Amino acid sequence: MPRKLPPLTALPAFEAAARHLSFTKAAEELFVTHGAISRAIKNLEQQLDVTLFDRGTRSVRLTAIGEPYARAVREALDHLAVATTVATTRRSDTTLTVSTSGGFAGKWLVPRLYRFHRAHSEIDVRVSTTGTLTNFSGDGIDVAIRYGGGDYSGLTSEFLAGEDVSPVCSPRLMAGKHPLRTAEDLKYHTLIRDGYPIDWAAWLESAGVTGLDPNGGLTFDSYTFAIEAAVQGEGVALGRTMLVEGDLVAGRLVRPFEHALKAQSSFYLVYPPDAIRQRKVKAFRDWLFSEMGEDG
């Protein structure tokens, strides 16, 4: 039975206009005229026999039908973009694509990658930090470094490291008018948050500290940015063992208190069972465990 499809050439215009809630911005993004966007969406509405946008004098908004349709179209275009990238990218034994979080990439992996390149100059490494959980099927990912419980159905999962969580700050905060000597001294300093499951509320409770607002201070979506703010002396962040080690060794950060919380999740190297037969995957896996051993 043939698929019932909309006019496909109109979908990019609709998706861009829905994302920006602006025909003008959609036109700028797609390098076409405002009129071209308007005509494409009108054609789409006529073909579907629905109204996708409520048009105002100076603004547009999605209708009750348009909003879920926009999400579905965006998802379909994203899948198509990934498939196109995979189809047009030559897979070889000399290119390794690693999926991981931005925090792990920025604070642990990237600062060490030069050693992998020095040992394996013939292998090019691509690091993906999109936040999309890879399925290793059609997305071009060779291996992933995941943070969780380690149970990933149908995949090989190798434990890399666990971690503890404790406050870290710039050495400058250990002196001055309100030096950090006890956990109660945190009330004089800005708390830096990043959305990690072990948050300030959990750490303060475990340390027996009361009277502090765990939700105040600075908040970042990126763990890398949160730690950089701590390095710059903007406040105190919750340091994760694996991700702040380099800054601690270099003296950019210090741990003002001994109390730490043990994280329930850990880091795992994950890949399809047959992938280890590939020379590039085996090389990266062995190098990764070697680096973990040296850190330990």
Coordinates of C-alpha atoms in Angstrom, one line a residue:
M1 CA 0.0 0.0 0.0
P2 CA 1.6 3.3 -1.0
R3 CA 2.5 5.8 1.7
K4 CA 0.4 8.9 2.2
L5 CA 3.0 11.6 2.3
P6 CA 2.8 15.4 2.4
P7 CA 4.6 17.6 -0.2
L8 CA 8.2 16.8 1.0
T9 CA 9.7 20.0 -0.4
A10 CA 7.5 22.0 2.0
L11 CA 8.6 20.2 5.2
P12 CA 11.9 22.0 5.8
A13 CA 10.1 25.4 5.5
F14 CA 7.4 24.2 7.9
E15 CA 9.9 22.8 10.4
A16 CA 12.0 26.0 10.4
A17 CA 9.0 28.2 10.8
A18 CA 7.6 26.1 13.6
R19 CA 10.9 26.1 15.4
H20 CA 11.4 29.9 15.1
L21 CA 7.7 30.8 15.2
S22 CA 8.7 33.2 12.5
F23 CA 8.4 33.0 8.7
T24 CA 11.1 35.7 8.4
K25 CA 13.6 33.8 10.5
A26 CA 12.8 30.5 8.7
A27 CA 13.5 32.3 5.4
E28 CA 16.8 33.6 6.6
E29 CA 17.9 30.1 7.8
L30 CA 16.9 28.5 4.5
F31 CA 18.2 31.3 2.3
V32 CA 14.9 31.9 0.6
T33 CA 12.3 34.7 0.6
H34 CA 9.6 35.2 3.2
G35 CA 7.1 34.6 0.3
A36 CA 8.6 31.3 -0.5
I37 CA 8.2 30.1 3.1
S38 CA 4.6 31.4 3.2
R39 CA 3.7 29.6 -0.1
A40 CA 5.3 26.3 1.0
I41 CA 3.4 26.3 4.2
K42 CA 0.1 27.3 2.5
N43 CA 0.7 24.4 0.0
L44 CA 1.3 22.0 2.9
E45 CA -1.9 23.1 4.7
Q46 CA -3.9 22.8 1.5
Q47 CA -2.6 19.3 0.8
L48 CA -3.3 18.2 4.4
D49 CA -6.6 20.1 4.6
V50 CA -5.6 21.5 8.0
T51 CA -4.5 24.8 9.6
L52 CA -1.0 24.5 11.0
F53 CA -0.4 28.1 12.0
D54 CA -2.5 30.9 13.5
R55 CA -1.3 34.0 11.7
G56 CA -1.3 37.3 13.6
T57 CA -0.3 40.7 12.4
R58 CA 3.3 40.4 13.6
S59 CA 3.6 36.8 14.8
V60 CA 2.5 33.3 14.2
R61 CA 1.8 30.4 16.5
L62 CA 1.2 26.7 16.0
T63 CA -2.3 25.4 16.2
A64 CA -3.3 22.4 18.2
I65 CA -2.8 20.3 15.1
G66 CA 0.4 22.1 14.0
E67 CA 2.3 21.6 17.3
P68 CA 2.4 17.8 17.4
Y69 CA 2.9 17.6 13.6
A70 CA 5.9 20.0 13.9
R71 CA 7.5 17.6 16.5
A72 CA 6.9 14.6 14.2
V73 CA 8.3 16.4 11.1
R74 CA 11.4 17.6 13.1
E75 CA 12.1 14.1 14.3
A76 CA 11.7 12.7 10.8
L77 CA 14.1 15.3 9.4
D78 CA 16.6 14.6 12.1
H79 CA 16.5 10.9 11.3
L80 CA 16.9 11.6 7.7
A81 CA 19.9 13.9 8.3
V82 CA 21.6 11.2 10.4
A83 CA 21.0 8.6 7.7
T84 CA 22.3 10.9 5.0
T85 CA 25.4 11.6 7.0
V86 CA 26.0 7.9 7.5
A87 CA 25.3 7.1 3.9
T88 CA 27.7 9.8 2.6
T89 CA 30.5 9.2 5.1
R90 CA 32.9 6.5 4.1
R91 CA 33.4 4.1 7.0
S92 CA 36.9 2.8 7.3
D93 CA 39.3 1.1 9.7
T94 CA 41.0 4.4 10.2
T95 CA 38.1 6.5 11.5
L96 CA 36.7 5.8 15.0
T97 CA 33.6 7.6 16.2
V98 CA 33.1 7.8 20.0
S99 CA 29.8 8.8 21.6
T100 CA 30.0 10.3 25.1
S101 CA 28.8 13.1 27.3
G102 CA 30.0 16.7 26.9
G103 CA 31.4 16.6 30.5
F104 CA 33.4 13.4 30.1
A105 CA 34.7 14.6 26.7
G106 CA 35.7 18.0 27.9
K107 CA 37.1 17.1 31.3
W108 CA 38.6 13.7 30.7
L109 CA 38.8 12.3 27.2
V110 CA 39.9 15.3 25.1
P111 CA 42.8 16.3 27.3
R112 CA 44.2 12.8 26.9
L113 CA 43.4 12.1 23.2
Y114 CA 46.8 13.4 22.1
R115 CA 48.4 10.3 23.7
F116 CA 46.1 8.0 21.6
H117 CA 47.0 9.9 18.4
R118 CA 50.7 9.6 19.3
A119 CA 50.3 5.8 19.7
H120 CA 47.9 5.3 16.8
S121 CA 48.5 8.2 14.3
E122 CA 46.7 6.1 11.6
I123 CA 43.4 6.3 13.4
D124 CA 41.2 9.4 13.3
V125 CA 38.9 9.9 16.3
R126 CA 35.6 11.7 16.1
V127 CA 33.9 12.6 19.3
S128 CA 30.1 12.9 19.4
T129 CA 28.5 14.7 22.3
T130 CA 25.0 15.2 20.9
G131 CA 23.3 13.7 24.0
T132 CA 21.4 11.2 21.8
L133 CA 21.7 7.7 23.1
T134 CA 23.3 5.7 20.3
N135 CA 21.9 2.4 19.1
F136 CA 25.0 1.5 17.0
S137 CA 22.7 0.9 14.0
G138 CA 22.9 3.4 11.2
D139 CA 24.2 6.3 13.4
G140 CA 27.9 5.9 12.6
I141 CA 28.9 5.4 16.2
D142 CA 31.6 2.7 16.9
V143 CA 31.9 2.8 20.7
A144 CA 30.2 4.8 23.5
I145 CA 31.2 5.8 27.0
R146 CA 28.1 5.7 29.0
Y147 CA 27.3 6.7 32.6
G148 CA 24.8 4.4 34.3
G149 CA 24.2 0.9 35.7
G150 CA 26.1 -1.0 33.0
D151 CA 23.2 -3.2 31.9
Y152 CA 22.8 -2.5 28.2
S153 CA 20.9 -5.2 26.4
G154 CA 22.6 -6.8 23.4
L155 CA 25.8 -4.8 23.9
T156 CA 29.2 -5.5 25.5
S157 CA 29.5 -3.3 28.6
E158 CA 32.9 -3.0 30.3
F159 CA 33.3 -1.2 33.7
L160 CA 35.6 1.8 33.5
A161 CA 35.4 3.6 36.8
G162 CA 33.1 4.7 39.5
E163 CA 33.2 8.1 41.2
D164 CA 32.7 10.0 44.4
V165 CA 31.2 13.5 44.6
S166 CA 32.5 16.3 46.8
P167 CA 32.8 20.1 46.7
V168 CA 35.7 21.7 44.8
C169 CA 36.7 25.3 44.5
S170 CA 39.5 27.6 43.5
P171 CA 42.4 27.8 46.0
R172 CA 41.5 31.5 46.3
L173 CA 38.4 30.6 48.3
M174 CA 40.5 28.9 51.0
A175 CA 41.6 32.3 52.1
G176 CA 40.1 35.8 52.4
K177 CA 37.3 37.2 54.5
H178 CA 35.3 33.9 54.6
P179 CA 37.8 31.0 54.0
L180 CA 36.3 27.5 53.5
R181 CA 37.2 25.6 56.6
T182 CA 34.0 23.7 57.4
A183 CA 30.9 22.9 55.4
E184 CA 29.0 25.5 57.2
D185 CA 31.2 28.2 55.6
L186 CA 29.5 27.4 52.3
K187 CA 26.8 29.9 53.3
Y188 CA 29.3 32.7 52.5
H189 CA 29.9 31.4 48.9
T190 CA 28.0 30.8 45.7
L191 CA 26.9 27.3 45.0
I192 CA 27.5 26.2 41.4
R193 CA 25.0 23.6 40.0
D194 CA 24.8 21.6 36.8
G195 CA 21.8 19.3 37.0
Y196 CA 23.8 16.2 38.0
P197 CA 21.6 13.7 40.0
I198 CA 23.7 14.1 43.1
D199 CA 22.9 17.8 43.8
W200 CA 23.7 20.2 46.5
A201 CA 20.6 19.2 48.4
A202 CA 21.8 15.6 48.6
W203 CA 25.4 16.5 49.5
L204 CA 24.4 19.1 52.2
E205 CA 22.0 16.6 53.8
S206 CA 24.6 13.9 53.9
A207 CA 27.1 16.3 55.5
G208 CA 24.5 17.4 58.1
V209 CA 24.5 21.0 56.9
T210 CA 21.2 22.9 57.4
G211 CA 20.1 26.5 56.7
L212 CA 21.6 26.7 53.2
D213 CA 19.5 27.1 50.1
P214 CA 20.7 24.3 47.7
N215 CA 18.8 25.8 44.8
G216 CA 20.5 29.2 44.7
G217 CA 23.6 30.3 43.0
L218 CA 24.8 29.6 39.5
T219 CA 23.3 27.0 37.2
F220 CA 24.9 25.6 34.0
D221 CA 23.6 23.0 31.5
S222 CA 27.2 21.9 30.9
Y223 CA 29.4 20.3 33.6
T224 CA 32.5 21.7 31.8
F225 CA 31.2 25.2 32.2
A226 CA 30.3 24.6 35.8
I227 CA 33.8 23.4 36.6
E228 CA 35.3 26.3 34.7
A229 CA 33.3 28.7 36.8
A230 CA 34.7 27.1 39.9
V231 CA 38.2 27.3 38.5
Q232 CA 37.7 31.0 38.0
G233 CA 36.7 31.5 41.6
E234 CA 33.0 32.1 40.9
G235 CA 31.9 29.7 43.6
V236 CA 31.9 26.1 44.8
A237 CA 30.9 23.2 42.5
L238 CA 30.3 19.5 43.2
G239 CA 33.3 17.8 41.8
R240 CA 33.1 14.3 40.2
T241 CA 36.2 12.2 40.8
M242 CA 36.8 11.3 37.1
L243 CA 36.1 14.8 35.8
V244 CA 38.0 17.1 38.1
E245 CA 41.1 15.0 38.6
G246 CA 43.1 17.0 36.0
D247 CA 42.2 20.3 37.6
L248 CA 43.0 19.0 41.1
V249 CA 46.4 17.7 40.0
A250 CA 47.2 21.0 38.3
G251 CA 46.2 23.0 41.4
R252 CA 43.4 24.8 39.6
L253 CA 40.9 23.3 42.1
V254 CA 41.1 22.0 45.6
R255 CA 38.8 19.9 47.8
P256 CA 38.0 22.0 50.9
F257 CA 36.3 19.1 52.8
E258 CA 36.9 15.4 53.0
H259 CA 33.2 14.4 53.0
A260 CA 32.1 12.7 49.7
L261 CA 29.1 10.9 48.4
K262 CA 29.5 7.7 46.5
A263 CA 27.7 7.8 43.1
Q264 CA 25.3 5.0 42.2
S265 CA 26.2 5.1 38.6
S266 CA 29.5 4.5 36.9
F267 CA 31.3 4.9 33.6
Y268 CA 31.2 2.0 31.1
L269 CA 32.7 1.4 27.7
V270 CA 29.8 0.1 25.5
Y271 CA 30.0 -1.4 22.0
P272 CA 28.4 -4.2 19.8
P273 CA 29.8 -7.6 20.6
D274 CA 31.4 -8.0 17.2
A275 CA 33.0 -4.6 17.2
I276 CA 36.0 -5.6 19.2
R277 CA 37.2 -7.5 16.1
Q278 CA 37.9 -4.2 14.5
R279 CA 41.4 -3.0 15.0
K280 CA 40.4 0.6 15.6
V281 CA 37.9 -0.4 18.4
K282 CA 40.4 -2.8 20.0
A283 CA 43.1 -0.2 19.9
F284 CA 40.9 2.4 21.5
R285 CA 39.6 0.0 24.1
D286 CA 43.1 -1.1 25.2
W287 CA 44.3 2.5 25.3
L288 CA 41.3 3.6 27.4
F289 CA 41.9 0.9 30.0
S290 CA 45.6 1.8 30.0
E291 CA 44.7 5.4 30.8
M292 CA 42.3 4.3 33.5
G293 CA 45.0 2.2 35.1
E294 CA 47.5 5.1 35.1
D295 CA 44.9 7.4 36.7
G296 CA 44.2 4.8 39.4

